Short mmCIF file of C-alpha atoms in Angstrom, two decimals:
data_model
loop_
_atom_site.label_atom_id
_atom_site.label_comp_id
_atom_site.label_asym_id
_atom_site.label_seq_id
_atom_site.Cartn_x
_atom_site.Cartn_y
_atom_site.Cartn_z
CA UNK A 1131 110.92 91.55 151.61
CA UNK A 1132 108.04 90.77 149.22
CA UNK A 1133 109.04 88.96 146.06
CA UNK A 1134 106.96 88.97 142.88
CA UNK A 1135 104.23 86.33 142.83
CA UNK A 1136 105.02 85.37 139.25
CA UNK A 1137 108.24 85.63 137.25
CA UNK A 1138 108.03 86.44 133.55
CA UNK A 1139 110.99 85.14 131.53
CA UNK A 1140 111.71 86.28 128.01
CA UNK A 1141 113.68 83.56 126.23
CA UNK A 1142 116.55 85.25 124.38
CA UNK A 1143 118.58 82.20 123.36
CA UNK A 1144 117.63 82.17 119.66
CA UNK A 1145 118.94 85.72 119.27
CA UNK A 1146 121.45 86.17 122.09
CA UNK A 1147 122.71 82.60 122.19
CA UNK A 1148 122.93 81.79 118.50
CA UNK A 1149 124.22 85.08 117.12
CA UNK A 1150 127.78 84.22 118.18
CA UNK A 1151 127.68 80.54 117.32
CA UNK A 1152 130.54 79.86 114.96
CA UNK A 1153 128.51 77.78 112.48
CA UNK A 1154 125.28 78.58 110.70
CA UNK A 1155 122.52 76.62 112.44
CA UNK A 1156 120.21 75.04 109.84
CA UNK A 1157 116.64 76.33 109.82
CA UNK A 1158 115.09 72.99 110.73
CA UNK A 1159 117.39 72.71 113.74
CA UNK A 1160 116.42 76.19 114.91
CA UNK A 1161 112.80 75.27 114.39
CA UNK A 1162 113.07 72.14 116.50
CA UNK A 1163 114.86 73.95 119.31
CA UNK A 1164 112.38 76.82 119.45
CA UNK A 1165 109.51 74.33 119.47
CA UNK A 1166 111.15 72.67 122.48
CA UNK A 1167 111.30 76.07 124.19
CA UNK A 1168 107.61 76.63 123.49
CA UNK A 1169 106.79 73.12 124.73
CA UNK A 1170 108.60 73.94 127.98
CA UNK A 1171 106.29 76.93 128.49
CA UNK A 1172 108.19 79.84 126.93
CA UNK A 1173 105.69 82.37 125.63
CA UNK A 1174 107.93 85.38 124.95
CA UNK A 1175 110.82 84.54 122.61
CA UNK A 1176 113.40 86.78 120.96
CA UNK A 1177 113.82 84.89 117.72
CA UNK A 1178 116.65 86.76 116.02
CA UNK A 1179 118.02 90.09 114.90
CA UNK A 1180 117.34 92.22 111.85
CA UNK A 1181 120.50 94.23 111.38
CA UNK A 1182 122.51 96.16 108.82
CA UNK A 1183 125.65 94.62 110.32
CA UNK A 1184 126.90 91.32 108.83
CA UNK A 1185 128.57 90.64 112.18
CA UNK A 1186 125.17 90.61 113.88
CA UNK A 1187 122.86 89.38 111.14
CA UNK A 1188 124.62 86.50 109.39
CA UNK A 1189 123.05 83.82 111.61
CA UNK A 1190 119.55 85.07 110.82
CA UNK A 1191 119.40 85.12 107.05
CA UNK A 1192 116.58 82.54 107.38
CA UNK A 1193 114.62 84.55 109.95
CA UNK A 1194 111.53 85.12 107.80
CA UNK A 1195 111.24 81.44 106.93
CA UNK A 1196 111.84 80.42 110.54
CA UNK A 1197 109.08 82.73 111.75
CA UNK A 1198 106.66 81.35 109.18
CA UNK A 1199 107.38 77.75 110.17
CA UNK A 1200 107.05 78.48 113.88
CA UNK A 1201 103.78 80.30 113.38
CA UNK A 1202 102.48 77.12 111.75
CA UNK A 1203 103.88 74.96 114.54
CA UNK A 1204 102.43 77.08 117.34
CA UNK A 1205 99.03 77.87 115.83
CA UNK A 1206 96.54 77.98 118.68
CA UNK A 1207 99.25 78.76 121.26
CA UNK A 1208 99.71 82.33 122.41
CA UNK A 1209 103.41 82.95 121.80
CA UNK A 1210 105.13 86.28 121.12
CA UNK A 1211 107.99 86.00 118.65
CA UNK A 1212 110.05 89.18 118.48
CA UNK A 1213 113.08 90.43 116.57
CA UNK A 1214 115.79 92.76 117.81
CA UNK A 1215 116.15 95.87 115.64
CA UNK A 1216 118.41 98.90 115.57
CA UNK A 1217 116.71 101.61 113.49
CA UNK A 1218 113.47 102.47 111.70
CA UNK A 1219 114.52 100.65 108.55
CA UNK A 1220 115.11 97.37 110.37
CA UNK A 1221 111.77 97.77 112.15
CA UNK A 1222 110.09 97.96 108.75
CA UNK A 1223 112.06 94.96 107.50
CA UNK A 1224 111.02 92.97 110.56
CA UNK A 1225 107.39 93.90 109.98
CA UNK A 1226 107.68 92.86 106.34
CA UNK A 1227 108.91 89.46 107.56
CA UNK A 1228 105.78 89.13 109.69
CA UNK A 1229 106.95 90.32 113.10
CA UNK A 1230 104.49 92.37 115.13
CA UNK A 1231 106.80 92.80 118.15
CA UNK A 1232 110.34 94.19 118.05
CA UNK A 1233 113.02 95.02 120.61
CA UNK A 1234 114.72 98.29 119.77
CA UNK A 1235 118.35 98.59 120.90
CA UNK A 1236 119.62 101.85 122.43
CA UNK A 1237 122.88 102.14 124.35
CA UNK A 1238 123.03 104.07 127.61
CA UNK A 1239 126.76 104.38 127.04
CA UNK A 1240 128.19 106.56 124.30
CA UNK A 1241 131.31 104.40 124.07
CA UNK A 1242 129.25 101.25 123.63
CA UNK A 1243 126.93 102.94 121.13
CA UNK A 1244 129.92 103.89 118.98
CA UNK A 1245 131.30 100.35 119.20
CA UNK A 1246 128.03 98.75 118.10
CA UNK A 1247 126.68 101.19 115.51
CA UNK A 1248 129.28 103.90 114.97
CA UNK A 1249 126.59 106.40 115.96
CA UNK A 1250 125.86 108.40 119.13
CA UNK A 1251 122.96 107.17 121.24
CA UNK A 1252 120.97 110.28 120.32
CA UNK A 1253 120.84 108.92 116.78
CA UNK A 1254 119.10 105.78 118.06
CA UNK A 1255 116.49 107.96 119.80
CA UNK A 1256 115.84 109.76 116.53
CA UNK A 1257 115.42 106.41 114.78
CA UNK A 1258 113.08 105.24 117.54
CA UNK A 1259 110.87 108.28 117.05
CA UNK A 1260 110.49 107.38 113.37
CA UNK A 1261 109.95 103.70 114.17
CA UNK A 1262 107.11 104.42 116.60
CA UNK A 1263 105.04 105.62 113.64
CA UNK A 1264 105.28 102.30 111.79
CA UNK A 1265 102.75 100.38 113.87
CA UNK A 1266 104.86 97.65 115.46
CA UNK A 1267 104.72 96.80 119.14
CA UNK A 1268 108.05 98.23 120.29
CA UNK A 1269 109.94 97.85 123.51
CA UNK A 1270 113.42 99.21 124.13
CA UNK A 1271 116.51 97.36 125.26
CA UNK A 1272 118.97 99.69 126.95
CA UNK A 1273 122.44 98.29 126.40
CA UNK A 1274 125.10 98.98 129.05
CA UNK A 1275 122.44 100.43 131.36
CA UNK A 1276 123.53 98.68 134.55
CA UNK A 1277 127.25 98.95 133.78
CA UNK A 1278 129.29 99.92 130.75
CA UNK A 1279 131.68 97.19 129.54
CA UNK A 1280 134.04 99.93 128.32
CA UNK A 1281 134.26 101.56 131.74
CA UNK A 1282 132.22 104.67 130.95
CA UNK A 1283 130.37 105.95 134.05
CA UNK A 1284 126.58 105.93 133.64
CA UNK A 1285 125.04 108.54 135.94
CA UNK A 1286 121.69 108.14 137.66
CA UNK A 1287 120.46 111.30 135.97
CA UNK A 1288 121.38 109.94 132.53
CA UNK A 1289 119.44 106.71 133.17
CA UNK A 1290 116.34 108.63 134.22
CA UNK A 1291 116.66 111.02 131.27
CA UNK A 1292 116.81 108.22 128.70
CA UNK A 1293 113.86 106.40 130.25
CA UNK A 1294 111.82 109.58 130.26
CA UNK A 1295 112.70 110.22 126.61
CA UNK A 1296 111.46 106.84 125.37
CA UNK A 1297 108.34 107.05 127.50
CA UNK A 1298 107.51 110.40 125.92
CA UNK A 1299 107.67 108.60 122.57
CA UNK A 1300 105.13 106.06 123.80
CA UNK A 1301 107.32 103.13 124.89
CA UNK A 1302 105.91 101.31 127.91
CA UNK A 1303 108.24 98.34 128.19
CA UNK A 1304 111.99 98.52 128.42
CA UNK A 1305 114.90 96.42 129.68
CA UNK A 1306 118.10 97.40 131.43
CA UNK A 1307 121.11 95.36 130.39
CA UNK A 1308 124.30 94.48 132.18
CA UNK A 1309 125.86 93.97 128.76
CA UNK A 1310 129.34 93.00 129.90
CA UNK A 1311 128.24 91.07 132.98
CA UNK A 1312 130.13 93.34 135.38
CA UNK A 1313 127.28 94.83 137.45
CA UNK A 1314 126.92 94.02 141.14
CA UNK A 1315 123.75 93.30 143.14
CA UNK A 1316 124.03 96.50 145.18
CA UNK A 1317 124.19 98.63 142.04
CA UNK A 1318 121.30 96.74 140.42
CA UNK A 1319 119.27 97.35 143.56
CA UNK A 1320 120.23 101.04 143.60
CA UNK A 1321 119.29 101.69 139.95
CA UNK A 1322 115.96 99.88 140.19
CA UNK A 1323 115.07 101.64 143.44
CA UNK A 1324 115.85 104.94 141.75
CA UNK A 1325 113.69 104.10 138.74
CA UNK A 1326 110.88 102.96 141.02
CA UNK A 1327 110.76 106.42 142.58
CA UNK A 1328 109.94 107.97 139.19
CA UNK A 1329 108.36 105.30 136.99
CA UNK A 1330 106.37 102.07 137.30
CA UNK A 1331 108.65 99.07 137.76
CA UNK A 1332 106.02 96.96 135.99
CA UNK A 1333 107.43 98.43 132.76
CA UNK A 1334 110.99 97.29 133.55
CA UNK A 1335 112.83 94.07 132.82
CA UNK A 1336 116.49 93.19 133.30
CA UNK A 1337 118.94 91.55 130.92
CA UNK A 1338 121.82 90.02 132.87
CA UNK A 1339 125.03 88.25 131.95
CA UNK A 1340 127.25 85.78 133.79
CA UNK A 1341 130.70 87.13 132.91
CA UNK A 1342 131.67 87.72 136.53
CA UNK A 1343 129.40 85.00 137.92
CA UNK A 1344 126.89 87.38 139.49
CA UNK A 1345 124.01 87.06 137.03
CA UNK A 1346 121.68 85.09 139.29
CA UNK A 1347 122.60 87.25 142.31
CA UNK A 1348 121.75 90.33 140.26
CA UNK A 1349 118.47 88.73 139.24
CA UNK A 1350 117.58 88.17 142.88
CA UNK A 1351 118.43 91.79 143.69
CA UNK A 1352 116.07 92.86 140.92
CA UNK A 1353 113.33 90.64 142.35
CA UNK A 1354 113.83 92.20 145.76
CA UNK A 1355 113.11 95.60 144.22
CA UNK A 1356 109.90 94.26 142.66
CA UNK A 1357 110.98 93.56 139.07
CA UNK A 1358 109.21 90.47 137.79
CA UNK A 1359 110.32 90.39 134.13
CA UNK A 1360 113.74 89.05 133.11
CA UNK A 1361 115.65 87.87 130.06
CA UNK A 1362 117.37 84.51 130.12
CA UNK A 1363 119.02 82.19 127.61
CA UNK A 1364 118.63 78.43 127.41
CA UNK A 1365 121.88 76.78 128.44
CA UNK A 1366 123.35 80.20 129.32
CA UNK A 1367 124.35 80.67 125.68
CA UNK A 1368 125.26 84.10 124.42
CA UNK A 1369 127.56 87.01 125.06
CA UNK A 1370 127.85 90.37 123.36
CA UNK A 1371 130.05 90.18 120.22
CA UNK A 1372 131.35 93.68 120.95
CA UNK A 1373 132.60 92.85 124.45
CA UNK A 1374 135.78 90.80 124.70
CA UNK A 1375 135.37 87.81 126.99
CA UNK A 1376 131.65 88.37 127.50
CA UNK A 1377 129.70 85.35 128.72
CA UNK A 1378 126.11 84.36 128.10
CA UNK A 1379 122.92 85.39 129.81
CA UNK A 1380 121.79 83.74 132.99
CA UNK A 1381 120.54 80.27 132.10
CA UNK A 1382 116.81 79.94 131.67
CA UNK A 1383 116.85 76.68 133.59
CA UNK A 1384 118.62 78.35 136.55
CA UNK A 1385 116.10 81.17 136.68
CA UNK A 1386 113.15 78.79 136.40
CA UNK A 1387 114.63 76.61 139.14
CA UNK A 1388 115.16 79.60 141.43
CA UNK A 1389 111.60 80.78 140.91
CA UNK A 1390 110.28 77.29 141.58
CA UNK A 1391 112.22 76.84 144.81
CA UNK A 1392 111.25 80.31 146.06
CA UNK A 1393 107.55 79.71 145.51
CA UNK A 1394 107.10 82.03 142.51
CA UNK A 1395 104.90 81.01 139.62
CA UNK A 1396 106.53 80.76 136.19
CA UNK A 1397 105.23 79.77 132.74
CA UNK A 1398 108.17 77.46 132.07
CA UNK A 1399 108.23 73.91 133.38
CA UNK A 1400 111.59 73.15 134.98
CA UNK A 1401 112.01 69.56 133.75
CA UNK A 1402 110.95 70.43 130.21
CA UNK A 1403 113.30 73.42 130.20
CA UNK A 1404 116.16 71.14 131.21
CA UNK A 1405 115.15 68.77 128.41
CA UNK A 1406 115.20 71.61 125.88
CA UNK A 1407 118.65 72.65 127.09
CA UNK A 1408 119.94 69.09 126.72
CA UNK A 1409 118.45 68.84 123.23
CA UNK A 1410 120.21 72.04 122.24
CA UNK A 1411 123.48 70.69 123.58
CA UNK A 1412 123.12 67.52 121.49
CA UNK A 1413 122.17 69.23 118.26
CA UNK A 1414 124.85 71.89 118.41
CA UNK A 1415 127.46 69.28 119.22
CA UNK A 1416 126.46 67.38 116.11
CA UNK A 1417 126.64 70.55 114.04
CA UNK A 1418 130.14 71.23 115.36
CA UNK A 1419 131.13 67.69 114.43
CA UNK A 1420 129.87 68.18 110.88
CA UNK A 1421 131.68 71.48 110.59
CA UNK A 1422 134.82 69.80 111.85
CA UNK A 1423 134.61 67.26 109.05
CA UNK A 1424 134.14 69.96 106.45
CA UNK A 1425 137.00 72.03 107.85
CA UNK A 1426 139.24 68.99 107.99
CA UNK A 1427 138.46 68.27 104.38
CA UNK A 1428 139.11 71.87 103.33
CA UNK A 1429 142.51 71.87 104.98
CA UNK A 1430 143.56 68.59 103.40
CA UNK A 1431 142.28 68.91 99.87
CA UNK A 1432 145.70 68.01 98.58
CA UNK A 1433 145.74 64.82 100.62
CA UNK A 1434 142.06 63.86 100.64
CA UNK A 1435 140.35 63.68 97.29
CA UNK A 1436 136.86 63.82 98.75
CA UNK A 1437 134.90 64.39 101.90
CA UNK A 1438 134.57 60.61 102.10
CA UNK A 1439 138.35 60.40 102.44
CA UNK A 1440 138.22 62.97 105.23
CA UNK A 1441 135.66 60.87 107.06
CA UNK A 1442 137.94 57.88 106.64
CA UNK A 1443 140.68 59.82 108.39
CA UNK A 1444 138.29 60.56 111.25
CA UNK A 1445 137.54 56.86 111.51
CA UNK A 1446 141.26 56.29 111.99
CA UNK A 1447 141.20 58.87 114.77
CA UNK A 1448 138.35 56.97 116.40
CA UNK A 1449 140.35 53.77 116.28
CA UNK A 1450 143.10 55.57 118.15
CA UNK A 1451 140.50 56.76 120.59
CA UNK A 1452 139.50 53.21 121.50
CA UNK A 1453 143.07 52.49 122.49
CA UNK A 1454 142.92 55.40 124.94
CA UNK A 1455 139.61 54.61 126.58
CA UNK A 1456 141.28 52.72 129.41
CA UNK A 1457 143.46 55.74 130.19
CA UNK A 1458 140.93 58.51 129.73
CA UNK A 1459 137.20 59.10 129.60
CA UNK A 1460 135.99 58.66 126.05
CA UNK A 1461 134.29 62.03 125.82
CA UNK A 1462 137.43 63.89 126.83
CA UNK A 1463 139.63 61.76 124.59
CA UNK A 1464 137.37 62.28 121.61
CA UNK A 1465 137.35 66.00 122.15
CA UNK A 1466 141.12 66.08 122.30
CA UNK A 1467 141.64 63.89 119.23
CA UNK A 1468 139.08 65.73 117.10
CA UNK A 1469 140.13 69.17 118.37
CA UNK A 1470 136.60 70.11 119.33
CA UNK A 1471 135.97 73.69 120.41
CA UNK A 1472 135.89 74.89 124.00
CA UNK A 1473 132.16 75.38 123.61
CA UNK A 1474 131.63 71.73 122.83
CA UNK A 1475 133.77 70.76 125.81
CA UNK A 1476 131.36 72.72 127.99
CA UNK A 1477 128.33 71.14 126.36
CA UNK A 1478 129.30 67.46 126.36
CA UNK A 1479 128.68 66.60 129.97
CA UNK A 1480 125.94 64.04 129.66
CA UNK A 1481 125.78 60.27 129.80
CA UNK A 1482 125.77 57.95 126.84
CA UNK A 1483 121.97 58.05 126.76
CA UNK A 1484 122.02 61.73 125.82
CA UNK A 1485 123.50 60.78 122.44
CA UNK A 1486 120.99 58.06 121.55
CA UNK A 1487 118.75 60.31 119.46
CA UNK A 1488 121.53 62.06 117.55
CA UNK A 1489 121.04 59.86 114.48
CA UNK A 1490 117.41 60.99 114.29
CA UNK A 1491 118.62 64.52 113.66
CA UNK A 1492 120.91 63.73 110.74
CA UNK A 1493 118.25 64.65 108.18
CA UNK A 1494 118.27 68.27 109.40
CA UNK A 1495 121.78 68.64 108.06
CA UNK A 1496 121.39 67.02 104.64
CA UNK A 1497 120.27 70.22 102.97
CA UNK A 1498 123.07 72.18 104.63
CA UNK A 1499 125.85 69.87 103.54
CA UNK A 1500 124.45 69.26 100.06
CA UNK A 1501 124.13 73.00 99.43
CA UNK A 1502 127.61 73.84 100.71
CA UNK A 1503 129.53 75.41 97.85
CA UNK A 1504 132.18 72.68 97.77
CA UNK A 1505 129.90 69.69 98.28
CA UNK A 1506 127.10 69.86 95.72
CA UNK A 1507 127.37 66.21 94.88
CA UNK A 1508 126.07 62.85 95.97
CA UNK A 1509 129.16 62.10 98.04
CA UNK A 1510 128.33 64.98 100.36
CA UNK A 1511 124.84 63.66 101.02
CA UNK A 1512 126.15 60.11 101.33
CA UNK A 1513 128.63 61.37 103.93
CA UNK A 1514 125.73 62.00 106.29
CA UNK A 1515 125.14 58.28 106.76
CA UNK A 1516 128.84 57.79 107.44
CA UNK A 1517 128.74 60.48 110.10
CA UNK A 1518 125.88 58.61 111.71
CA UNK A 1519 127.95 55.43 111.65
CA UNK A 1520 130.84 57.24 113.30
CA UNK A 1521 128.59 58.35 116.13
CA UNK A 1522 127.20 54.86 116.53
CA UNK A 1523 130.75 53.53 116.73
CA UNK A 1524 131.45 55.98 119.53
CA UNK A 1525 128.30 54.86 121.32
CA UNK A 1526 129.19 51.17 121.24
CA UNK A 1527 131.57 51.59 124.14
CA UNK A 1528 129.09 52.55 126.82
CA UNK A 1529 131.66 52.59 129.63
CA UNK A 1530 133.48 55.53 128.13
CA UNK A 1531 130.38 57.70 128.16
CA UNK A 1532 129.12 56.96 131.67
#
């Protein structure tokens, strides 16, 4: 068995991981997180999606501005920022934003194609043919290529036919996705071996999910067949919004760690990738906390006259928390009392030190809160400092966070 000498990882977290996040992530927060990814060594980053669907595109209304800021931040560093697109029109829109590289989505499965776009997959091929004339660097992402999340059989002949069709249009880079995370290593190996008998595997990458816990095993099977390009998402964030119960991609840090321990070169530094993942966990936890305050205020407008009153109620909750520290770990108690989401429960697994820089990130949220339709007043901005105080109160009891 000869494994690839170097593993190429395309970082998909900004698109795949953030598209399902329940709150809008402020532009400056996205900027900081992507910069951390670049600092860790990521050089191929899927930044967002340009879509006609509000379900897919709402998180990326700031995509053009984000790209501009990141181009400034990474001047002198060779980084590819790409957008996912779905038809010729969105390719042109992405180009107008400043993107030179795009990932064009085509489903291998008719059932999945209908679920995502309401169109047959042949329609996507027709759109691709038009898009190839626009001048962007286009690669294709084949959704449901390694397994259909809706149970539709995908024949070997169909896979080869679709690959041949895009190659005839001039595409020379394409990925095969296990969209629902239900593929198995033996099937991944079979499909890639089949493709390798007809086309160059150097053109192929894989996009794997962890729904059934076999993402990393499937990645290793792909490596065994000679595939050296893979998608991954920082912190394993993500999951297809059209697949119930879908989990995120394989974690970038896991893939980097595997490559490192198996003697394969990789652009990403393992320790810096872990640091970027931890930073993302901290910032998104803070965002969830802010959204909790806003939601709490919305629900209790009759009781609380202002957001400041809502924060006062949270302070009372924190006082109750202190009484429970001796019976429960503070992180778990705080999550229970504040009704944090399951996602935050998964993310808050770090020591007290991991929260020390949270107050430095408060400024990123001032513009968000002050521009919120219900909080265009000085109290909303002033609330930021109170949120910081709440966090510092939580941090005073070090024992509960260790």
